[in-house]
XYZ file of C-alpha atoms in Angstrom:
315
model
C -72.172 59.371 2.783
C -70.568 61.803 5.231
C -66.919 62.968 5.312
C -65.574 63.570 8.795
C -62.333 65.617 8.915
C -60.012 64.642 11.731
C -57.970 67.800 11.240
C -56.310 69.897 8.596
C -52.529 69.893 8.704
C -50.295 72.605 7.211
C -47.576 71.209 5.010
C -44.479 73.417 5.318
C -42.436 71.785 2.624
C -42.310 72.360 -1.100
C -44.127 69.562 -2.865
C -43.423 68.162 -6.309
C -46.028 70.509 -7.817
C -43.846 73.410 -6.700
C -45.977 75.207 -4.048
C -47.064 74.870 -0.437
C -50.397 73.257 0.340
C -52.465 71.464 2.936
C -53.445 67.899 3.502
C -56.631 66.671 5.137
C -57.018 63.690 7.422
C -60.563 62.353 7.110
C -62.695 59.233 7.334
C -65.895 58.337 5.483
C -69.068 57.464 7.399
C -71.395 55.653 5.006
C -74.177 53.157 4.738
C -72.926 51.859 1.378
C -70.328 49.303 2.326
C -69.125 48.044 -1.032
C -65.726 47.698 -2.632
C -66.686 50.454 -5.068
C -67.608 52.896 -2.300
C -64.414 52.036 -0.399
C -62.275 52.711 -3.463
C -64.139 55.954 -4.129
C -63.581 57.022 -0.534
C -59.874 56.339 -0.705
C -59.610 58.270 -3.980
C -60.998 61.341 -2.237
C -58.157 61.092 0.269
C -59.995 59.364 3.101
C -57.842 57.344 5.474
C -60.600 54.871 6.357
C -64.405 54.459 6.389
C -67.093 53.363 8.875
C -70.310 51.560 7.999
C -73.727 52.227 9.507
C -74.922 51.638 12.150
C -72.208 53.752 13.805
C -71.025 52.166 17.042
C -68.438 53.596 19.407
C -66.608 50.253 19.535
C -66.135 50.482 15.761
C -65.511 54.228 15.500
C -62.690 54.381 18.076
C -60.378 51.810 16.391
C -60.979 53.466 13.000
C -60.138 56.872 14.455
C -57.013 55.430 16.076
C -55.863 53.970 12.744
C -56.609 57.228 10.924
C -54.671 59.247 13.495
C -51.745 56.832 13.245
C -51.708 57.218 9.448
C -51.978 60.994 9.853
C -48.978 60.981 12.196
C -47.035 58.826 9.757
C -47.774 61.203 6.898
C -46.700 64.150 9.045
C -43.472 62.371 9.975
C -42.822 61.567 6.314
C -43.403 65.211 5.379
C -40.882 66.324 8.016
C -38.422 63.679 6.829
C -38.789 64.812 3.218
C -38.181 68.399 4.276
C -35.123 67.320 6.252
C -33.771 65.419 3.231
C -34.269 68.453 0.992
C -32.453 70.684 3.484
C -29.645 68.160 3.931
C -29.244 67.791 0.166
C -28.955 71.547 -0.186
C -26.329 71.615 2.578
C -24.326 68.847 0.882
C -24.467 70.632 -2.462
C -23.192 73.804 -0.804
C -20.443 71.845 0.959
C -19.370 70.235 -2.325
C -19.152 73.649 -3.976
C -17.029 74.895 -1.084
C -14.807 71.819 -1.405
C -14.345 72.411 -5.122
C -13.456 76.051 -4.432
C -10.985 74.927 -1.787
C -9.409 72.390 -4.157
C -9.061 75.099 -6.807
C -7.432 77.401 -4.264
C -5.031 74.675 -3.158
C -4.071 73.692 -6.683
C -3.484 77.242 -7.887
C -3.045 79.748 -5.063
C -0.839 77.576 -2.837
C 1.241 75.853 -5.492
C 2.507 79.070 -7.063
C 4.333 80.476 -4.001
C 5.557 76.977 -3.170
C 7.187 76.696 -6.592
C 8.858 80.072 -6.043
C 10.267 78.904 -2.688
C 11.530 75.605 -4.088
C 12.926 77.190 -7.252
C 14.695 79.967 -5.363
C 16.354 77.491 -3.001
C 17.469 75.376 -5.961
C 18.909 78.458 -7.719
C 20.865 79.397 -4.595
C 22.478 75.955 -4.505
C 23.138 75.734 -8.245
C 24.399 79.297 -8.824
C 26.000 80.269 -5.538
C 27.170 77.008 -4.001
C 30.839 78.010 -4.173
C 30.102 81.274 -2.365
C 27.963 79.744 0.366
C 29.294 78.166 3.547
C 28.365 74.526 4.184
C 25.722 75.336 6.771
C 24.001 77.791 4.368
C 23.918 75.117 1.656
C 22.377 72.703 4.157
C 19.679 75.252 5.014
C 18.857 75.737 1.312
C 18.599 71.953 0.838
C 16.272 71.739 3.848
C 14.081 74.427 2.271
C 13.921 72.423 -0.968
C 13.105 69.199 0.885
C 10.350 70.871 2.906
C 8.872 72.494 -0.221
C 8.849 69.162 -2.055
C 7.142 67.502 0.912
C 4.562 70.288 1.029
C 3.891 69.853 -2.699
C 3.355 66.115 -2.149
C 0.968 66.832 0.738
C -1.036 69.179 -1.477
C -1.217 66.574 -4.263
C -2.342 63.871 -1.822
C -4.927 66.170 -0.267
C -6.370 66.932 -3.695
C -6.500 63.235 -4.571
C -8.277 62.496 -1.282
C -10.880 65.229 -1.799
C -11.446 64.158 -5.411
C -12.307 60.583 -4.393
C -15.488 61.658 -2.642
C -16.859 63.248 -5.832
C -15.572 60.819 -8.448
C -18.251 58.680 -10.076
C -17.630 54.932 -9.846
C -17.300 53.264 -13.259
C -17.885 49.660 -12.220
C -17.170 46.632 -14.382
C -15.808 43.113 -14.027
C -12.179 43.312 -12.852
C -9.516 40.654 -13.479
C -7.769 41.129 -10.130
C -4.835 38.830 -10.953
C -4.015 40.769 -14.134
C -4.448 44.070 -12.286
C -2.042 43.026 -9.498
C 0.549 41.797 -11.992
C 0.376 45.124 -13.856
C 0.871 47.054 -10.598
C 3.792 44.836 -9.575
C 5.457 45.275 -12.966
C 5.367 49.066 -12.511
C 6.608 48.970 -8.922
C 9.396 46.455 -9.558
C 10.891 48.776 -12.191
C 11.408 51.299 -9.397
C 13.352 48.841 -7.241
C 16.508 48.866 -9.363
C 18.817 45.977 -8.467
C 16.891 45.163 -5.318
C 15.423 41.649 -5.132
C 12.048 41.114 -3.471
C 10.360 37.703 -3.222
C 6.750 38.273 -4.374
C 4.039 35.589 -4.230
C 0.636 35.961 -5.906
C -2.105 33.573 -4.795
C -5.426 32.722 -6.413
C -7.186 36.086 -6.752
C -10.849 35.862 -7.827
C -12.357 38.506 -10.080
C -14.610 41.169 -8.613
C -16.901 43.997 -9.694
C -15.591 47.512 -9.186
C -13.943 50.546 -10.688
C -10.718 49.211 -12.297
C -8.812 52.505 -12.008
C -9.667 52.981 -8.337
C -8.949 49.355 -7.430
C -5.612 49.677 -9.184
C -4.921 52.625 -6.875
C -5.761 50.437 -3.855
C -3.238 47.752 -4.850
C -0.675 50.373 -5.864
C -0.829 52.034 -2.442
C -0.721 48.767 -0.502
C 2.032 47.172 -2.591
C 4.181 50.309 -2.702
C 3.964 50.384 1.106
C 5.003 46.734 1.211
C 8.062 47.442 -0.949
C 8.909 50.519 1.120
C 8.598 48.974 4.569
C 10.601 45.844 3.664
C 13.687 47.832 2.629
C 15.458 46.987 5.878
C 14.957 43.230 5.489
C 17.711 40.989 4.201
C 15.131 38.725 2.518
C 12.014 40.796 1.857
C 8.826 38.856 1.124
C 5.511 40.191 -0.173
C 2.334 38.141 -0.644
C -0.972 38.928 -2.324
C -3.628 36.363 -1.386
C -7.396 36.126 -0.958
C -10.209 34.220 0.684
C -14.005 34.249 0.704
C -15.789 35.555 3.771
C -19.467 36.354 4.423
C -20.324 36.419 0.721
C -17.450 38.737 -0.191
C -13.951 38.401 -1.587
C -11.278 39.362 0.942
C -7.910 40.367 -0.534
C -4.722 40.629 1.508
C -1.357 42.294 0.881
C 1.166 40.945 3.374
C 4.855 41.703 3.983
C 7.580 40.837 6.474
C 8.776 44.417 6.893
C 8.872 47.025 9.654
C 5.301 46.518 10.822
C 3.821 48.735 13.557
C 2.221 48.589 16.997
C -1.495 47.824 16.685
C -2.118 49.567 20.015
C -1.120 52.840 18.375
C -2.979 52.199 15.133
C -6.516 53.305 16.048
C -6.346 56.047 13.440
C -4.415 53.940 10.942
C -6.673 54.859 8.013
C -7.021 58.533 8.903
C -5.427 61.170 6.695
C -1.782 62.072 7.440
C -1.363 59.313 10.053
C 2.189 57.987 10.259
C 3.864 55.433 12.538
C 7.423 55.887 11.319
C 9.483 59.046 11.007
C 10.114 60.721 7.642
C 13.809 59.950 8.144
C 13.034 56.210 8.263
C 10.432 56.038 5.489
C 9.222 58.712 3.076
C 5.534 59.441 2.588
C 2.719 61.722 3.710
C 0.398 59.291 5.498
C -2.426 59.680 2.980
C -2.071 56.399 1.040
C -4.013 54.227 3.495
C -6.705 56.877 3.853
C -7.197 56.734 0.080
C -7.387 52.936 0.243
C -10.024 53.136 2.966
C -12.163 55.621 1.069
C -12.053 53.650 -2.195
C -12.932 50.341 -0.518
C -15.704 51.994 1.483
C -17.233 53.450 -1.691
C -17.262 49.918 -3.145
C -19.297 48.647 -0.188
C -16.387 46.850 1.478
C -14.215 47.385 4.528
C -10.476 47.479 5.218
C -8.435 46.453 8.248
C -4.904 45.482 9.222
C -2.850 43.167 11.421
C 0.765 43.910 12.307
C 3.618 43.576 14.790
C 6.646 45.840 15.172
C 9.564 44.500 13.087
C 7.472 41.504 12.084
C 5.550 42.708 9.054
C 1.994 43.821 8.330
C -1.076 42.387 6.621
C -3.661 44.676 5.044
C -7.053 43.194 4.234
C -9.974 44.634 2.275
C -13.273 43.090 1.245
C -15.233 43.589 -1.971
C -18.612 42.224 -3.094
C -18.501 39.476 -5.741
């Protein structure tokens, strides 16, 4: 039995044994063509074997197969190295993100609280000594500081979603939606909103995160129907391509779909802050949560004729 080495390839990646090494591409040329000899050859690392008498018509295809396997192993080694490098980059990026979140939550909030508190003290303690336009400026400072604080909170929530582990379980979607509606309706005061809940099948997902999805979509529906004499909100579902598709629909302000290409991007708004409060992060959070559950989210709307937000989830 003769071992013929095709080549010897350097392996420039750290293997599971913890050091660099080499790998050999070889074939066995033998006169003992049995299953036992074939297995023994493969155990030594041979890619293939050739039986006597050695003919060029037999050797060439075997060499071609061995070279193809060698190339595949080389490509796999490069891919493994690329994955290791990419994993290290992602770990470094996550650490930077955590450091950024810490900086936002501590270093930026402190001066913001000073600004907001100082403006509030000016109004409370010196209102009688301040002209009307000075009071208005102080109120604008307070409003801007409060908006900035909300933006910081939303940014932190958005960054946290990418690192939060999913705790999946069976979710009673109907009960979840009713719980969200009960919380939101308490905030409406004397306002009357006609809410319809359809047949909502259960799903598998993270209950807390899915509650956040319905909270964001339903709170938007309540907000954007404020100008309607008879506001209507619907929560319905259907089955599509092996998934449950849920829909939150309203007859409120709507928006122009032509301008909604970045609808689910962070801080995207289609109405002024004077019309409707908010930071434009809610839909981005919805998109990220649904995406992490293996689903997708989309919308249909018309200006002054309501909006429908759909998202799909596996059964």
